[in-house]
Coordinates of C-alpha atoms and ligand atoms in Angstrom, one line a residue:
M296 CA -19.1 46.2 133.8
A297 CA -17.3 43.8 136.2
A298 CA -18.4 42.0 138.7
R299 CA -17.3 43.6 142.1
R300 CA -15.9 41.7 145.4
F301 CA -16.8 43.9 148.7
S302 CA -14.0 44.2 151.9
P303 CA -14.1 40.9 154.1
L304 CA -14.3 43.4 156.5
F305 CA -18.1 44.1 154.9
F306 CA -18.4 40.1 155.2
R307 CA -17.6 39.5 158.3
S308 CA -19.9 42.3 160.2
L309 CA -22.4 40.6 158.1
S310 CA -21.3 37.1 159.0
A311 CA -20.0 38.1 162.6
P312 CA -22.6 39.9 164.2
S313 CA -21.9 42.4 167.5
S314 CA -24.9 41.9 170.6
S315 CA -25.6 45.0 170.5
F316 CA -27.8 45.1 167.1
L317 CA -30.1 41.6 168.2
T318 CA -33.2 42.8 170.0
R319 CA -32.6 39.7 171.3
S320 CA -29.8 38.7 174.7
S321 CA -29.7 36.3 177.9
G322 CA -32.0 38.6 180.0
K323 CA -34.6 36.7 181.7
N324 CA -37.1 37.6 178.8
G325 CA -34.8 37.1 176.4
F326 CA -34.4 41.8 176.0
S327 CA -32.4 44.1 176.7
G328 CA -34.3 46.5 177.5
R329 CA -37.7 47.3 178.8
N330 CA -39.8 50.5 178.1
S331 CA -42.7 51.6 181.0
K332 CA -44.4 48.6 179.7
G333 CA -41.9 46.1 180.2
F334 CA -41.8 45.8 176.7
A335 CA -38.4 45.7 174.8
T336 CA -37.4 49.0 174.2
T337 CA -34.2 47.5 172.2
A338 CA -32.9 51.6 171.0
A339 CA -29.5 49.6 171.6
A340 CA -31.0 48.4 168.2
V341 CA -30.1 50.6 166.0
E342 CA -27.3 52.2 167.1
E343 CA -24.6 50.2 165.3
I344 CA -24.6 51.6 161.3
I345 CA -22.8 49.8 158.9
N346 CA -21.4 51.0 155.6
P347 CA -22.1 50.0 152.7
P348 CA -18.9 48.9 150.7
V349 CA -20.4 50.5 147.4
Q350 CA -20.7 53.9 144.8
V351 CA -24.4 54.6 143.7
S352 CA -23.2 54.5 139.9
Y353 CA -25.9 55.5 138.1
T354 CA -28.7 57.7 139.2
Q355 CA -29.7 59.8 135.8
H356 CA -32.4 58.7 134.5
L357 CA -32.2 56.4 131.4
I358 CA -33.8 57.4 127.9
N359 CA -32.9 55.2 124.3
G360 CA -30.1 53.0 126.1
N361 CA -27.5 56.5 127.8
F362 CA -28.6 57.6 131.3
V363 CA -29.1 61.1 131.0
D364 CA -29.9 64.4 133.4
S365 CA -33.8 65.4 133.2
A366 CA -34.5 68.9 131.7
S367 CA -35.5 70.1 134.2
G368 CA -31.5 69.6 135.4
K369 CA -33.4 69.1 138.9
T370 CA -32.5 66.3 141.3
F371 CA -34.1 64.7 144.4
P372 CA -32.3 62.6 147.6
T373 CA -32.6 59.0 147.4
L374 CA -32.8 58.7 151.6
D375 CA -31.1 56.1 153.4
P376 CA -34.4 54.4 155.4
R377 CA -32.0 53.7 158.2
T378 CA -30.5 56.8 159.1
G379 CA -32.9 59.5 157.3
E380 CA -29.8 60.8 155.6
V381 CA -29.1 61.1 151.9
I382 CA -27.7 58.7 150.2
A383 CA -27.9 60.1 146.3
H384 CA -28.7 63.5 144.3
V385 CA -30.9 61.3 142.1
A386 CA -32.5 62.9 138.1
E387 CA -35.8 64.2 138.8
G388 CA -37.9 63.7 136.9
D389 CA -41.0 65.7 135.0
A390 CA -43.8 65.1 132.7
E391 CA -41.1 66.7 129.4
D392 CA -39.2 63.4 130.3
I393 CA -41.9 61.7 130.5
D394 CA -41.8 61.9 126.3
R395 CA -38.6 61.8 125.5
A396 CA -38.6 58.4 126.9
V397 CA -41.9 58.1 125.4
K398 CA -40.7 58.4 122.5
A399 CA -37.5 56.7 122.3
A400 CA -39.9 53.5 123.3
R401 CA -42.2 54.2 120.7
K402 CA -39.2 54.2 117.7
A403 CA -37.8 51.4 119.6
F404 CA -41.3 50.1 118.6
D405 CA -42.1 51.4 115.6
E406 CA -38.2 51.2 113.8
G407 CA -36.2 49.6 116.2
P408 CA -35.1 45.6 116.3
W409 CA -36.9 44.5 119.0
P410 CA -40.7 43.3 118.3
K411 CA -39.9 41.8 114.9
M412 CA -36.7 39.6 116.5
P413 CA -36.6 36.2 116.2
A414 CA -37.6 35.3 119.6
Y415 CA -35.6 33.0 119.9
E416 CA -33.1 36.5 119.8
R417 CA -35.9 38.1 122.6
S418 CA -35.1 34.7 124.2
R419 CA -31.2 35.6 124.2
I420 CA -31.1 38.8 125.8
L421 CA -33.1 38.0 128.5
L422 CA -31.6 34.8 129.4
R423 CA -28.2 36.9 129.3
F424 CA -29.8 40.0 131.7
A425 CA -30.3 36.9 134.3
D426 CA -26.6 35.4 133.9
L427 CA -25.7 39.2 134.6
V428 CA -27.6 39.8 137.7
E429 CA -26.4 36.8 139.9
K430 CA -22.6 37.8 138.8
N431 CA -23.8 41.2 140.4
S432 CA -25.8 40.1 142.8
E433 CA -23.7 41.8 146.0
E434 CA -23.6 44.8 144.2
L435 CA -27.1 44.8 143.8
A436 CA -28.0 42.9 146.9
I437 CA -26.2 46.1 149.1
L438 CA -28.5 49.1 147.1
E439 CA -32.1 47.5 147.7
T440 CA -31.1 47.2 150.5
W441 CA -29.4 50.8 151.2
D442 CA -31.8 52.0 149.9
N443 CA -35.4 50.2 151.2
G444 CA -34.0 49.1 154.6
K445 CA -34.7 44.7 153.7
P446 CA -32.5 42.9 155.3
Y447 CA -29.2 42.1 153.6
E448 CA -30.0 37.9 154.0
Q449 CA -34.0 38.5 152.5
S450 CA -32.4 40.7 149.5
S451 CA -29.2 38.6 148.4
K452 CA -30.7 34.7 149.3
S453 CA -34.4 35.8 147.8
E454 CA -35.4 38.2 146.1
I455 CA -31.7 38.8 143.9
P456 CA -32.1 34.9 142.8
M457 CA -35.9 35.2 142.6
L458 CA -35.1 38.6 140.3
A459 CA -32.4 36.0 138.4
R460 CA -35.7 33.3 138.0
L461 CA -37.8 35.7 136.9
F462 CA -36.1 36.5 133.7
R463 CA -35.4 33.4 132.9
Y464 CA -39.1 32.1 132.9
Y465 CA -40.4 34.6 131.3
A466 CA -37.1 33.5 128.8
G467 CA -38.8 30.8 127.9
W468 CA -42.8 31.9 126.9
A469 CA -40.5 34.3 124.2
D470 CA -40.6 32.4 121.2
K471 CA -43.4 30.8 123.0
I472 CA -46.1 33.0 122.1
H473 CA -48.9 32.0 118.8
G474 CA -52.4 32.6 117.8
L475 CA -54.5 29.7 117.0
T476 CA -55.9 28.7 114.3
V477 CA -60.2 28.9 114.1
P478 CA -61.8 26.6 113.0
A479 CA -64.8 29.9 111.0
D480 CA -68.4 29.0 109.6
G481 CA -67.9 28.8 105.4
N482 CA -64.9 29.7 103.5
Y483 CA -62.7 31.0 105.3
H484 CA -59.4 30.7 107.2
V485 CA -59.3 32.5 110.5
Q486 CA -55.9 32.9 112.4
T487 CA -55.2 34.6 115.6
L488 CA -52.2 36.5 115.7
H489 CA -50.4 37.6 118.9
E490 CA -48.4 40.7 118.5
P491 CA -46.8 43.0 121.3
I492 CA -48.8 45.8 122.7
G493 CA -46.7 48.8 121.9
V494 CA -45.0 51.5 124.6
A495 CA -45.8 50.1 127.4
G496 CA -46.3 52.6 131.0
Q497 CA -45.4 51.3 134.1
I498 CA -45.5 52.7 137.1
I499 CA -44.2 50.2 140.8
P500 CA -43.7 50.4 144.5
W501 CA -40.8 50.6 146.8
N502 CA -41.4 47.5 148.8
F503 CA -40.0 45.0 146.3
P504 CA -37.4 46.6 143.9
L505 CA -35.8 44.8 142.1
L506 CA -38.6 41.8 142.0
M507 CA -41.4 44.8 140.7
F508 CA -39.4 45.8 137.7
A509 CA -39.3 42.0 137.3
W510 CA -43.3 42.0 137.3
K511 CA -43.4 44.7 135.2
V512 CA -40.2 43.9 132.3
G513 CA -40.2 40.2 132.1
P514 CA -43.8 40.0 130.7
A515 CA -43.8 43.0 128.1
L516 CA -40.0 42.2 126.7
A517 CA -41.0 38.6 126.4
C518 CA -44.0 39.4 124.3
G519 CA -41.4 42.5 122.9
N520 CA -43.0 46.2 123.6
T521 CA -41.2 49.0 124.4
L522 CA -41.2 50.5 127.6
V523 CA -41.3 53.3 130.5
L524 CA -40.9 52.1 133.7
K525 CA -41.4 54.6 136.5
T526 CA -40.0 54.0 139.8
A527 CA -40.5 55.3 143.5
E528 CA -39.7 57.9 144.7
Q529 CA -38.1 56.1 147.8
T530 CA -36.1 53.9 146.0
P531 CA -34.8 54.5 142.5
L532 CA -31.8 53.2 142.1
T533 CA -31.7 49.4 142.1
A534 CA -33.4 49.2 138.7
L535 CA -31.0 51.9 136.9
Y536 CA -28.5 48.8 137.8
A537 CA -30.7 46.9 136.5
G538 CA -31.3 49.3 132.9
K539 CA -27.5 49.1 132.9
L540 CA -27.5 45.1 133.1
F541 CA -29.9 44.4 130.3
H542 CA -27.8 46.5 128.1
E543 CA -24.7 45.2 128.5
A544 CA -27.3 42.4 127.8
G545 CA -27.6 43.7 124.2
L546 CA -30.6 44.8 124.9
P547 CA -31.6 47.8 121.8
D548 CA -31.4 51.5 122.9
G549 CA -34.8 52.8 123.5
V550 CA -36.7 48.9 124.2
L551 CA -36.4 49.4 128.4
N552 CA -36.4 53.3 129.5
I553 CA -36.9 54.4 132.6
V554 CA -37.5 57.6 134.4
S555 CA -37.2 58.4 138.6
G556 CA -39.5 60.9 140.6
Y557 CA -42.2 61.8 141.8
G558 CA -46.1 60.2 142.0
P559 CA -47.8 63.2 140.1
E560 CA -44.7 64.8 137.9
A561 CA -43.4 62.0 136.5
G562 CA -45.8 59.3 137.4
A563 CA -49.8 61.2 136.4
P564 CA -47.9 62.2 133.2
L565 CA -46.8 58.3 131.9
A566 CA -50.7 57.5 133.0
S567 CA -52.0 60.2 130.5
H568 CA -49.4 60.2 127.2
M569 CA -51.9 59.4 124.0
D570 CA -48.9 57.2 123.2
V571 CA -48.3 54.8 125.9
D572 CA -50.6 51.7 124.5
K573 CA -51.0 49.9 127.6
L574 CA -50.6 50.9 132.1
A575 CA -49.6 48.9 134.4
F576 CA -49.1 49.5 138.1
T577 CA -48.8 48.7 141.0
G578 CA -49.3 51.0 144.3
S579 CA -52.2 52.0 146.7
T580 CA -56.1 51.6 145.4
E581 CA -55.6 55.5 145.6
T582 CA -53.4 56.1 143.9
G583 CA -54.0 52.9 141.8
K584 CA -57.8 55.0 141.0
V585 CA -56.1 57.6 139.8
V586 CA -53.8 56.3 137.2
L587 CA -56.8 54.2 136.2
E588 CA -58.9 57.8 135.7
L589 CA -55.7 59.1 133.6
A590 CA -54.8 56.4 131.2
A591 CA -59.9 56.2 130.9
K592 CA -59.7 59.6 130.1
S593 CA -56.4 60.3 127.5
N594 CA -56.1 57.6 124.7
L595 CA -58.1 54.5 126.7
K596 CA -55.2 52.3 127.8
P597 CA -55.5 49.0 128.7
V598 CA -54.3 49.4 132.4
T599 CA -53.6 46.5 135.0
L600 CA -53.4 47.2 138.4
E601 CA -52.2 45.3 141.9
L602 CA -52.8 47.3 144.5
G603 CA -53.8 47.5 148.2
G604 CA -55.6 44.2 150.7
K605 CA -56.2 43.7 154.0
S606 CA -55.6 39.9 154.0
P607 CA -56.7 37.5 156.6
F608 CA -54.8 34.8 158.0
I609 CA -57.1 31.8 159.6
V610 CA -56.4 29.9 162.7
C611 CA -58.8 26.6 162.4
E612 CA -59.0 24.9 166.6
D613 CA -57.2 21.8 164.7
A614 CA -54.3 24.1 163.6
D615 CA -50.7 22.7 164.9
I616 CA -50.7 26.0 167.3
D617 CA -47.0 26.3 167.3
K618 CA -46.8 26.1 163.7
A619 CA -49.6 28.2 162.6
V620 CA -47.9 31.3 165.6
E621 CA -44.7 31.1 163.3
L622 CA -46.9 31.1 160.0
A623 CA -49.1 34.5 161.3
H624 CA -45.8 35.5 161.9
F625 CA -44.1 35.5 158.6
A626 CA -47.2 36.3 157.1
L627 CA -47.4 39.7 159.0
F628 CA -44.0 41.0 159.6
F629 CA -42.1 39.8 156.9
N630 CA -41.1 42.8 154.9
Q631 CA -41.3 45.0 158.1
G632 CA -45.2 44.2 157.5
Q633 CA -44.8 45.5 154.1
C634 CA -46.4 43.5 151.5
C635 CA -49.4 44.1 149.7
C636 CA -50.7 40.6 150.5
A637 CA -49.8 40.8 154.9
G638 CA -52.1 38.5 156.7
S639 CA -52.9 42.0 158.4
R640 CA -55.8 40.5 160.6
T641 CA -55.5 37.2 161.8
Y642 CA -58.6 35.0 162.4
V643 CA -57.6 32.8 165.5
H644 CA -60.4 29.7 166.9
E645 CA -61.7 31.1 170.0
R646 CA -60.2 27.8 171.3
V647 CA -56.8 28.0 170.5
Y648 CA -57.3 32.1 171.2
D649 CA -55.3 32.3 174.6
E650 CA -52.3 29.9 173.9
F651 CA -52.2 31.5 170.1
V652 CA -51.7 35.8 171.2
E653 CA -49.6 34.6 174.2
K654 CA -47.2 32.9 171.7
A655 CA -47.7 35.7 168.7
K656 CA -46.8 37.6 171.2
A657 CA -44.2 36.0 172.7
R658 CA -43.2 35.2 169.0
A659 CA -43.0 39.0 168.2
L660 CA -40.8 40.3 171.1
R661 CA -38.7 37.4 170.2
R662 CA -38.4 39.1 166.6
A663 CA -34.8 40.6 165.5
V664 CA -35.1 44.3 164.9
G665 CA -32.0 46.5 163.1
D666 CA -29.6 47.8 161.1
P667 CA -30.9 45.4 158.8
F668 CA -27.1 44.9 157.3
K669 CA -26.3 42.8 159.8
K670 CA -26.4 39.2 160.0
G671 CA -29.6 37.4 162.0
I672 CA -32.0 41.1 161.5
E673 CA -35.4 39.5 160.5
Q674 CA -36.9 43.5 160.6
G675 CA -35.0 46.4 159.8
P676 CA -37.1 50.2 159.3
Q677 CA -39.2 50.8 157.5
V678 CA -38.8 52.6 153.7
D679 CA -39.6 56.8 155.0
S680 CA -40.7 59.3 157.7
E681 CA -44.0 59.1 155.3
Q682 CA -44.9 55.5 155.9
F683 CA -43.4 55.7 159.9
E684 CA -45.6 58.0 160.5
K685 CA -48.1 56.3 158.8
V686 CA -48.2 52.7 160.9
M687 CA -47.3 54.8 164.2
R688 CA -50.8 56.4 163.7
Y689 CA -52.5 53.3 163.4
I690 CA -50.6 51.8 166.1
R691 CA -52.2 55.2 168.2
S692 CA -55.4 54.0 166.6
G693 CA -55.6 50.9 168.0
L694 CA -54.3 52.4 171.1
E695 CA -57.3 54.5 171.3
S696 CA -59.7 51.4 170.7
D697 CA -60.8 48.5 172.7
A698 CA -57.7 46.4 171.5
V699 CA -55.5 45.3 173.6
L700 CA -51.5 45.5 172.6
E701 CA -49.7 42.6 173.0
C702 CA -46.4 44.0 172.6
G703 CA -44.2 47.4 170.5
G704 CA -46.3 50.1 169.3
E705 CA -43.2 52.1 169.7
R706 CA -40.5 53.6 167.3
I707 CA -36.6 52.0 168.0
G708 CA -33.6 54.2 168.8
N709 CA -34.0 58.8 167.8
K710 CA -32.8 58.2 164.2
G711 CA -34.6 55.6 161.0
Y712 CA -37.1 55.1 161.3
F713 CA -37.1 52.0 162.9
I714 CA -40.2 50.4 165.0
Q715 CA -41.5 47.7 167.5
P716 CA -42.8 44.8 166.2
T717 CA -47.1 45.3 167.8
V718 CA -48.8 42.7 168.2
F719 CA -53.1 43.6 169.4
S720 CA -55.0 41.6 170.4
N721 CA -59.2 41.8 170.8
V722 CA -59.1 43.5 167.4
K723 CA -62.6 44.3 166.1
E724 CA -63.8 44.2 162.7
D725 CA -65.0 48.2 163.2
M726 CA -61.4 49.2 164.4
L727 CA -59.8 50.8 161.6
I728 CA -56.6 48.6 162.6
A729 CA -58.4 45.8 161.6
R730 CA -60.5 48.1 158.5
D731 CA -56.9 49.7 156.5
E732 CA -53.7 48.5 155.7
I733 CA -51.9 49.7 158.1
F734 CA -47.8 48.6 155.4
G735 CA -46.3 48.0 158.8
P736 CA -44.9 45.6 161.5
V737 CA -48.2 45.2 163.4
Q738 CA -50.3 42.3 164.1
S739 CA -54.3 42.0 164.5
I740 CA -55.6 39.1 166.3
L741 CA -59.7 38.9 165.8
K742 CA -61.5 35.6 167.3
F743 CA -64.1 33.7 165.5
K744 CA -66.7 30.8 166.6
D745 CA -67.3 28.7 163.2
L746 CA -66.7 28.7 159.5
D747 CA -69.1 30.3 158.5
E748 CA -68.7 33.0 160.7
V749 CA -65.0 33.3 159.6
I750 CA -65.6 33.4 156.2
Q751 CA -68.3 36.2 156.2
R752 CA -66.0 38.1 158.2
A753 CA -63.3 37.6 156.0
N754 CA -64.8 38.9 153.1
N755 CA -66.2 41.9 154.4
T756 CA -63.6 44.1 153.4
R757 CA -63.4 46.6 150.1
Y758 CA -59.7 44.1 149.4
G759 CA -59.5 40.3 147.9
L760 CA -55.7 40.1 147.5
A761 CA -55.2 37.3 149.1
A762 CA -55.5 35.0 152.1
G763 CA -54.2 32.3 154.2
V764 CA -55.7 29.1 155.9
F765 CA -54.7 27.1 158.1
T766 CA -55.3 23.2 159.5
R767 CA -54.5 20.0 159.2
S768 CA -58.5 19.2 157.6
L769 CA -58.4 18.5 154.0
E770 CA -62.4 19.3 153.7
T771 CA -61.5 22.5 155.9
A772 CA -59.5 23.6 153.5
N773 CA -61.4 23.0 150.6
R774 CA -63.9 24.7 151.5
M775 CA -61.9 27.9 152.3
T776 CA -60.4 27.9 148.9
R777 CA -63.7 28.0 147.8
A778 CA -65.2 30.6 149.4
L779 CA -62.6 32.7 149.8
R780 CA -62.9 35.9 147.9
A781 CA -59.1 36.4 146.8
G782 CA -56.7 36.5 143.7
T783 CA -54.1 34.1 145.8
V784 CA -55.8 31.1 148.9
W785 CA -52.1 29.4 150.6
V786 CA -52.5 27.0 152.4
N787 CA -51.3 25.9 155.1
C788 CA -48.4 28.2 154.0
F789 CA -48.0 31.8 153.2
D790 CA -45.9 34.2 150.5
V791 CA -45.3 31.3 147.8
F792 CA -44.0 33.6 145.1
D793 CA -43.3 31.2 141.9
A794 CA -42.2 33.2 138.9
A795 CA -45.1 30.3 137.5
I796 CA -47.5 31.5 139.9
P797 CA -50.7 34.0 138.8
F798 CA -51.1 37.2 141.4
G799 CA -53.0 39.9 141.1
G800 CA -56.6 40.9 143.3
Y801 CA -60.3 40.1 143.8
K802 CA -62.5 43.5 144.0
M803 CA -60.6 46.4 145.1
S804 CA -57.2 45.1 144.9
G805 CA -57.0 45.4 141.3
I806 CA -57.8 44.6 138.1
G807 CA -55.8 41.5 136.0
R808 CA -52.7 39.0 137.1
E809 CA -49.1 39.6 137.4
K810 CA -46.7 36.2 136.8
G811 CA -47.3 33.3 134.8
I812 CA -49.0 33.3 131.6
Y813 CA -51.8 35.5 132.6
S814 CA -49.3 37.6 133.0
L815 CA -48.3 37.6 129.8
H816 CA -52.3 38.4 127.8
N817 CA -51.6 41.6 129.4
Y818 CA -48.9 43.4 126.9
L819 CA -50.5 41.1 123.7
Q820 CA -52.9 42.5 121.4
V821 CA -55.1 39.3 119.6
K822 CA -55.3 40.5 115.4
A823 CA -57.7 38.0 113.8
V824 CA -57.4 37.3 110.5
V825 CA -59.8 35.8 107.7
A826 CA -59.1 34.9 104.4
P827 CA -61.1 32.8 102.2
L828 CA -59.8 29.0 101.3
K829 CA -60.1 29.6 97.8
N830 CA -60.4 32.4 95.6
P831 CA -64.1 34.6 95.9
A832 CA -66.0 35.7 92.7
W833 CA -65.4 38.6 93.5
I834 CA -62.0 39.1 93.1
Ligands
LIG273 P1 -47.0 54.4 148.1 O1 -48.5 55.4 149.2 O2 -47.2 53.1 149.4 O3 -46.0 54.6 147.8 P2 -48.4 55.3 145.8 O4 -49.5 54.4 145.5 O5 -48.7 56.4 145.8 O6 -48.0 54.5 147.6 O7 -46.5 55.0 145.2 C1 -47.0 53.4 144.4 C2 -45.7 54.0 142.4 O8 -47.0 55.4 142.2 C3 -45.0 55.4 142.7 O9 -44.0 55.1 142.5 C4 -45.8 56.9 142.9 O10 -44.5 57.4 142.4 C5 -46.7 56.4 142.3 N1 -47.5 57.5 142.0 C6 -48.0 58.0 143.3 N2 -49.1 59.1 142.7 C7 -49.1 59.0 141.8 C8 -49.4 59.8 140.5 N3 -50.5 61.0 140.4 N4 -49.9 59.3 139.7 C9 -49.2 58.4 138.9 N5 -48.3 57.9 139.6 C10 -48.4 58.2 141.1

């Protein structure tokens, strides 16, 4: 497939914005419109919608190297979060499609070349895929933004390059996976073989469709497994495109199978399939419990889970406030607030609290919301009506509590799923907005007095995915990084996602780690081979 170049007109619209889509204008407080509470209304922000210049080419399941319809013939619509309109109708998988895909993966594992081929050859296919990602980066980025609603600048400048980077990282591992020689007591030569686990079932969410594809598919393929991937029903398009590129890169048929569809109909049969040897899931904690139970009740397949979070972002009294405000803003609002590790509890020391709140509010009011295809846009729509309604429910619960609404709190426009960047201050731990994962552009700011107290409060949650600490003191940073019970602690930074850095959760944020060397452990069996050093008397 040749790289497609898009019309210069499209890219002019990306680079030459009209004033109507930005929340910013030259008005006194920086806003063009205000609602009854004096906040930016920004309805104009979402009126102009750019027509993406791509055709959706791949909508069927990818099974055994072919794009095929569902066994039932059913399809479902994937929607444009900017408008709620249909982008394309996609094959809707169910148990029968999952079974076809698992059979193809089984055959490719048991009889195909993939697990046995020289690891260097596997590595070269992953590298060729990464090259094709770069060659087709514009189309991939446009599709990702169209299906998900995230800013095009984020898709094109950060996520597609990261997709290629992740596969090059895993390509590097493919031919460096090996076992040990073990010094055992007695007359024995003992070695461990690190073997692929078999057929992996993988279920991914919609917030980073291509990066979640890479986190799952990369390590599994590097280790020589075959796969069935179930994409999220909100964002099925880019994984299918990536699947097509993988076959162009020379991946043997049946190694990577992709089924689109809904959770209970397509995800559940994958989790409970008797011929799936391993399950990896990213999504909500509630669904994580469901798939873990399905795996346990079927064939006890090992499960890795990357689940929800309610991550603290702690601003110490010695912090540079302007920088802390900016980073806390990014930690929460990035990707429309749709990050499992979002810094969604902003703890601020009491001595700098009032200044921080004032500046956090000003920053949120400056946030550029609008059509994610337009240049300068920081925030697009939430992914779908369900997520939109959920976020609005949490905002209502905040309004009904004693928290103070500093800004935002309302929908923008009357189509699509745009929400005003929202900031609550005076938030207390017993409020729903401080306890639950909102997964939207809603910042909750809490006040603390000293480090012992904030450590205790930060850890007082069922989650443990990530945490952020903002301080100039090395001593404070070291103390916090040791005390916080979370899979990642970012110090004076946030959302740093290098391919080599492991990611995963403590407590109800998950089981196991993705990325880095740790992710390989999820896709390998360790076999001990024991043989006498010298022929024993009994043979
Ligand atoms: P969210 O609520 O953010 O959409 P979910 O955890 O429900 O998160 O979804 C993440 C992934 O899990 C999606 O691919 C979804 O289709 C899938 N899923 C949802 N319900 C189930 C289920 N009962 N069994 C298996 N997979 C499911």
